[in-house]
CSV table of C-alpha atoms in Angstrom, one decimal:
chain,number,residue,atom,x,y,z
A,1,UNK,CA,-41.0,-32.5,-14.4
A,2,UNK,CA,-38.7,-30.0,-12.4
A,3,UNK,CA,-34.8,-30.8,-13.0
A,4,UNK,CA,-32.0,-29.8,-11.1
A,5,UNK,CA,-28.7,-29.2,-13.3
A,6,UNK,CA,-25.5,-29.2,-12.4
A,7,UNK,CA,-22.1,-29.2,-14.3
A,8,UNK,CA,-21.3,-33.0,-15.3
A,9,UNK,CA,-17.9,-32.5,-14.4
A,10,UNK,CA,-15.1,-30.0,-12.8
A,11,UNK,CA,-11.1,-30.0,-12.4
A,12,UNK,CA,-8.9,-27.6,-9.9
A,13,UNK,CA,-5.2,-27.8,-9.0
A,14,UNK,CA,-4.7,-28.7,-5.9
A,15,UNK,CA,-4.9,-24.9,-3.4
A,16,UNK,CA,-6.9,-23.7,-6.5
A,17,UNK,CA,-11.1,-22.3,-6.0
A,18,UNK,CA,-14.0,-24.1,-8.2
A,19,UNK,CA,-17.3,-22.9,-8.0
A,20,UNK,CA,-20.1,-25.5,-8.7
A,21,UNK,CA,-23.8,-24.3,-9.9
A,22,UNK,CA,-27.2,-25.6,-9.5
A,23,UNK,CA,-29.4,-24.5,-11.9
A,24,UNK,CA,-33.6,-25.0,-11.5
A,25,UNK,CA,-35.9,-25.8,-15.0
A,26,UNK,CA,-38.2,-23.7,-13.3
A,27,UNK,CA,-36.3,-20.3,-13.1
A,28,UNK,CA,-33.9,-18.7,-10.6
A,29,UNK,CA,-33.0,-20.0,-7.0
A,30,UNK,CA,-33.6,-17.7,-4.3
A,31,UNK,CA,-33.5,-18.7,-0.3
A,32,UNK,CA,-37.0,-19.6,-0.8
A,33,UNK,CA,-35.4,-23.3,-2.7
A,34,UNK,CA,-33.5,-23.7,1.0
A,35,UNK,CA,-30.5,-25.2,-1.2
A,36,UNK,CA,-28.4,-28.2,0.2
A,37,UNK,CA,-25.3,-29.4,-0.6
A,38,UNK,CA,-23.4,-32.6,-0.5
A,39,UNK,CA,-19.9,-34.5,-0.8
A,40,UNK,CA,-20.4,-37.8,-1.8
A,41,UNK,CA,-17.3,-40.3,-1.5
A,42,UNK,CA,-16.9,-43.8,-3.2
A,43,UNK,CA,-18.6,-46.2,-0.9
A,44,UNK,CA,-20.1,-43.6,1.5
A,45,UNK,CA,-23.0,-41.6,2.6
A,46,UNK,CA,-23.6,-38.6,1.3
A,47,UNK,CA,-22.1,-35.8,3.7
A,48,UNK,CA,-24.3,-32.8,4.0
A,49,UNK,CA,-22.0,-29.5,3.7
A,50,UNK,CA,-24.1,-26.4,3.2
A,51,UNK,CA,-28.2,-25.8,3.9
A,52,UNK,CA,-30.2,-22.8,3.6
A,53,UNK,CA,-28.1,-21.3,0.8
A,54,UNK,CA,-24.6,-20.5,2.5
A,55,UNK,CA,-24.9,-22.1,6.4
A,56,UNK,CA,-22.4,-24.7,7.7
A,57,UNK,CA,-22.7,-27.5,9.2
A,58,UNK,CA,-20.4,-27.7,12.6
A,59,UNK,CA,-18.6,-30.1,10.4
A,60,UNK,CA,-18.1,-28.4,7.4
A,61,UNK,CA,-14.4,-27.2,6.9
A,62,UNK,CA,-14.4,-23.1,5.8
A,63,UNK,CA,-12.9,-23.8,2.6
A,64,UNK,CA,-16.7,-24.7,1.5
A,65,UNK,CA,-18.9,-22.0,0.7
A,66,UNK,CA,-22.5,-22.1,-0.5
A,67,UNK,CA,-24.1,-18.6,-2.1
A,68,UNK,CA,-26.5,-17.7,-5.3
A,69,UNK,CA,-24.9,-16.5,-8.2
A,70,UNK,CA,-26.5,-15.4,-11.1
A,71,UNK,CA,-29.9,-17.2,-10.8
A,72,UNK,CA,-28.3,-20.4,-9.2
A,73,UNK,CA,-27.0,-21.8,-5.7
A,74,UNK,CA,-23.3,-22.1,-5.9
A,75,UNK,CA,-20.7,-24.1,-4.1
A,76,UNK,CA,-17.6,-22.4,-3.9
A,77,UNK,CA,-14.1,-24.6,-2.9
A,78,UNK,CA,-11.5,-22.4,-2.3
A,79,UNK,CA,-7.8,-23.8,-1.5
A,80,UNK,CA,-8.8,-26.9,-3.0
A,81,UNK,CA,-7.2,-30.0,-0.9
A,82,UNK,CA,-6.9,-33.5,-2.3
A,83,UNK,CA,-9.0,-35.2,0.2
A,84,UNK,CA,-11.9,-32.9,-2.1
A,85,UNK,CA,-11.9,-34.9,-4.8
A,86,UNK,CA,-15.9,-36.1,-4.5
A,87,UNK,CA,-18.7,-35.8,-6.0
A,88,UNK,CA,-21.0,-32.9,-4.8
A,89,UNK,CA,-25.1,-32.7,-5.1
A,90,UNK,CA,-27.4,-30.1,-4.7
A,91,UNK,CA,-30.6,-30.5,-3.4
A,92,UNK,CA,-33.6,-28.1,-3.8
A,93,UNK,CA,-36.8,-27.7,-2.5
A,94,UNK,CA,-40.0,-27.4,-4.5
A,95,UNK,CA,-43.2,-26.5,-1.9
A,96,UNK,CA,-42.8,-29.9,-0.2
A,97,UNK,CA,-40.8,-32.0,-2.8
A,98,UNK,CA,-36.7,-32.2,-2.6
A,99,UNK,CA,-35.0,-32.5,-6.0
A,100,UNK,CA,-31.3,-33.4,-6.2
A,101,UNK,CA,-29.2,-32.4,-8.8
A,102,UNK,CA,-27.3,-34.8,-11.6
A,103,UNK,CA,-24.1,-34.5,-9.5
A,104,UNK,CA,-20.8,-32.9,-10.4
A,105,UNK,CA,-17.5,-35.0,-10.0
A,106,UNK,CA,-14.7,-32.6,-8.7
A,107,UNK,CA,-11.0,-34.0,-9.4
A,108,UNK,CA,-8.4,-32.3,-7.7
A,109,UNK,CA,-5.1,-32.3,-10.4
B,1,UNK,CA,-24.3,-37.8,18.6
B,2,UNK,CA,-27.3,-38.5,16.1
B,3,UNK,CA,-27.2,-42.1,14.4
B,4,UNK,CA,-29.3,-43.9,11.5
B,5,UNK,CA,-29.6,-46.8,10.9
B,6,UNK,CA,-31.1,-48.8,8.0
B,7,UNK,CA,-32.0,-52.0,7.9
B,8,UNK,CA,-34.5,-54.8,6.4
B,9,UNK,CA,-34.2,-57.2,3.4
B,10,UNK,CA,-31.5,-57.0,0.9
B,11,UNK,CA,-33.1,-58.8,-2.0
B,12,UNK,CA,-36.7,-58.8,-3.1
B,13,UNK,CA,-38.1,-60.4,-6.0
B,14,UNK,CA,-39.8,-58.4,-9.0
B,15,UNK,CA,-43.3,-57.1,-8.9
B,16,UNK,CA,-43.2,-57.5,-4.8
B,17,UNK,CA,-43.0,-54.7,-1.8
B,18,UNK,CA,-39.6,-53.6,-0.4
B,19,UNK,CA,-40.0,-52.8,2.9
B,20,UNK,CA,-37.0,-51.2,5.0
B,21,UNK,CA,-37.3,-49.9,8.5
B,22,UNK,CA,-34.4,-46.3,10.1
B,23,UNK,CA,-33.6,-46.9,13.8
B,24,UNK,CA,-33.2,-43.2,15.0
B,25,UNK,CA,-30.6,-42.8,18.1
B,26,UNK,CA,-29.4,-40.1,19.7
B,27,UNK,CA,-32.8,-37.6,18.9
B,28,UNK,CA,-36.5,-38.4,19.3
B,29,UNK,CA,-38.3,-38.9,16.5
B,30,UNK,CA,-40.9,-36.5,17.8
B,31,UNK,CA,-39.1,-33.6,17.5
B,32,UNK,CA,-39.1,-30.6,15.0
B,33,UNK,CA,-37.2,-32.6,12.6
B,34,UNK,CA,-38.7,-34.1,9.2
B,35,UNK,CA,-37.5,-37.8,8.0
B,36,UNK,CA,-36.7,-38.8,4.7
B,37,UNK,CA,-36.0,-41.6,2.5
B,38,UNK,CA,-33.1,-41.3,-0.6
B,39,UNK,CA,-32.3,-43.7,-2.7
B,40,UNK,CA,-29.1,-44.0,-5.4
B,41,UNK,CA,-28.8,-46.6,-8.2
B,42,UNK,CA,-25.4,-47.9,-8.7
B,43,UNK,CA,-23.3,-45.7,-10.0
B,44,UNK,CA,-26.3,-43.5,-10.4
B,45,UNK,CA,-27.5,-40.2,-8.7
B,46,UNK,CA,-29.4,-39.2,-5.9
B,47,UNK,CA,-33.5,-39.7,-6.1
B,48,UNK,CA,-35.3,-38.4,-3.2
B,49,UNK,CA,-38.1,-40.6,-1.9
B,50,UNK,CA,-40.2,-39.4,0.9
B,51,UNK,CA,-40.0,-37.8,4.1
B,52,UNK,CA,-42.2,-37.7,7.0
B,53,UNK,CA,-43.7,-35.6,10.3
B,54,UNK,CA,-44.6,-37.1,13.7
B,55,UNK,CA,-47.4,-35.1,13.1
B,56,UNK,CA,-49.0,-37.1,10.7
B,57,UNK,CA,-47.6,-35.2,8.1
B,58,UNK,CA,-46.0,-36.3,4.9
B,59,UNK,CA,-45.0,-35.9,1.7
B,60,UNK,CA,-43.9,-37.8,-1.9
B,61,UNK,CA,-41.6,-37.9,-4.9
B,62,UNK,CA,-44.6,-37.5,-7.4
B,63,UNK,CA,-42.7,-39.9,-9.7
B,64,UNK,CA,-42.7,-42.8,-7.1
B,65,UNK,CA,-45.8,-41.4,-5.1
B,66,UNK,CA,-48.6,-44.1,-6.6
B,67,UNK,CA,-46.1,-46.9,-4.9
B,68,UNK,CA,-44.3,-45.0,-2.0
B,69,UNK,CA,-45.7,-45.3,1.3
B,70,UNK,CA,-43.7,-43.7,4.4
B,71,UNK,CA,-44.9,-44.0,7.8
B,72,UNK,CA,-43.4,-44.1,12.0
B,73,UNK,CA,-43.2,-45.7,15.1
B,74,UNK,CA,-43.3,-42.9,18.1
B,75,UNK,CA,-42.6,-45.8,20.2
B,76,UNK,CA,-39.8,-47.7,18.7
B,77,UNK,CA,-38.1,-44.2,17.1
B,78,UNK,CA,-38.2,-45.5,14.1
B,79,UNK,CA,-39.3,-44.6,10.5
B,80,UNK,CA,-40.1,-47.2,7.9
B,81,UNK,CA,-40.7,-47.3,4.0
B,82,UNK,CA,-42.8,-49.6,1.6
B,83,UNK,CA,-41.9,-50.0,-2.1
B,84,UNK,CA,-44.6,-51.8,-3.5
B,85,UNK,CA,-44.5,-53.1,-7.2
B,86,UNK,CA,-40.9,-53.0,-7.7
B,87,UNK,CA,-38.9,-53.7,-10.5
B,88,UNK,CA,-34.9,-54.2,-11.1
B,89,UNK,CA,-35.1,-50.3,-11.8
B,90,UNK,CA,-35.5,-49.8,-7.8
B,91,UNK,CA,-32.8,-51.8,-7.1
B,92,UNK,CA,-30.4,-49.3,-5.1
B,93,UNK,CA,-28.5,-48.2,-1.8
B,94,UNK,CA,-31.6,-46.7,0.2
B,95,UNK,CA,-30.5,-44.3,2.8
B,96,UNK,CA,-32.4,-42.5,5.8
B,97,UNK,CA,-32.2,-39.1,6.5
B,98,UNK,CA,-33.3,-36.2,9.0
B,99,UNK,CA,-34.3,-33.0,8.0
B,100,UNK,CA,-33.9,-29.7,10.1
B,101,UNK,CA,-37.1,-27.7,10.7
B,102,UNK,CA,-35.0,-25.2,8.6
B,103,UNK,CA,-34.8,-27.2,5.4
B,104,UNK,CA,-31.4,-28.7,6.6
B,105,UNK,CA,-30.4,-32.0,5.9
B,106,UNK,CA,-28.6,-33.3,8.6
B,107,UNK,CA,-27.6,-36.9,9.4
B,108,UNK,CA,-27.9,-39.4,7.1
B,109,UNK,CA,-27.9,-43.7,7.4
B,110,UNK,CA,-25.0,-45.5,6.2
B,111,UNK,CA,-27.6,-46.6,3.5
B,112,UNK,CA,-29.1,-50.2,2.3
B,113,UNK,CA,-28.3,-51.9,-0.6
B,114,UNK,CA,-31.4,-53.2,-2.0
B,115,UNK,CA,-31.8,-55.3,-5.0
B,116,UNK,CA,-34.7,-56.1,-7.2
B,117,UNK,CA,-34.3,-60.1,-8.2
B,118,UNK,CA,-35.7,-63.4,-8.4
């Protein structure tokens, strides 16, 4: 069974960068995964912030940046606002079948 | 402006069929886009479910896939999954979803509680 990891849990200072990771059991994501990413708020949809490893949604503010790094997609926050503080999936693709990852909380401190 | 909507019964009792039905407004459901099915426990993660192509074309979690089955309505623009066998383990906030041709998710249901009890 493929499995998505993600960091459990991350803190920044508010105007601070975090980078998140998303890791695949199966080896390193490339472009070929067309890796997604999402801000999840308490009590709301999932928002979708980044597809096809670094492209923006028209909604997506440019503090949010999506890359690989080192054998994973990466989610990069820079100039952290408070209004981040979310959880944030990644979502890869498999041939045909999507796999999220475990979800990492961001507080903003 | 793209919109989602969810909707069908919020309770089912154990071992029978969920069934829950995505009005799609704003984009024809015939278009280049794919559409999916997610679901999240509560306080859980995100499990992917299903999505599905106009042209008879679609595709399964593997781990749900022997109970899953997704299907449309070109007429009504709609999109519909069927649970069948459930158990309090599938009780969760289903949403619907729509999927670039690109592989990018885009808009997404406000999502469906449903729970599994007698």
């Amino acid at each position: 069974q493929t499995v998505v990891t993600q960091e459990p849990s991350l803190t920044v200072s508010p105007g601070g960068t975090v980078t998140l990771t998303c890791a695949s059991s199966t080896g390193a994501v490339t472009s070929g995964y067309y890796p997604n990413w999402f801000q999840q708020k308490p009590g709301q949809a999932p928002r979708p912030l980044i597809y096809g490893t670094s492209n923006k949604h028209s909604w997506t503010p440019a503090r949010f940046s999506g890359s690989l790094l080192g054998g994973k997609a990466a989610l990069t926050l820079s100039g952290v606002q408070p209004e981040d503080e979310a959880e944030y999936y990644c979502l890869l693709n498999y041939g045909g079948a999507w796999v999220f990852g475990g979800g990492t909380k961001v507080t903003v401190l | 402006q793209v919109q989602l909507q969810e909707s069908g019964p919020g309770r089912v009792k154990p071992s029978g069929t969920l069934s829950l039905t995505c009005d799609v407004f704003g984009d024809s459901i015939t278009n280049t886009n794919w559409w999916s099915w997610v679901r999240q426990p509560p306080g859980k993660g995100l499990e992917w479910i299903a999505e599905i192509y106009h042209l008879d074309s679609s595709k399964y979690n593997p781990s749900l896939k022997s109970r899953v089955t997704i299907s449309l309505d070109k007429s009504k623009n709609q999109f519909f999954l069927k649970l069948t066998s459930v158990t309090a383990a599938d009780t969760a906030l289903y949403y619907c979803a729509s999927i670039g041709p690109g592989g990018e998710w885009g808009y997404w249901g406000q999502g469906m509680l449903v729970t599994v009890s007698s």
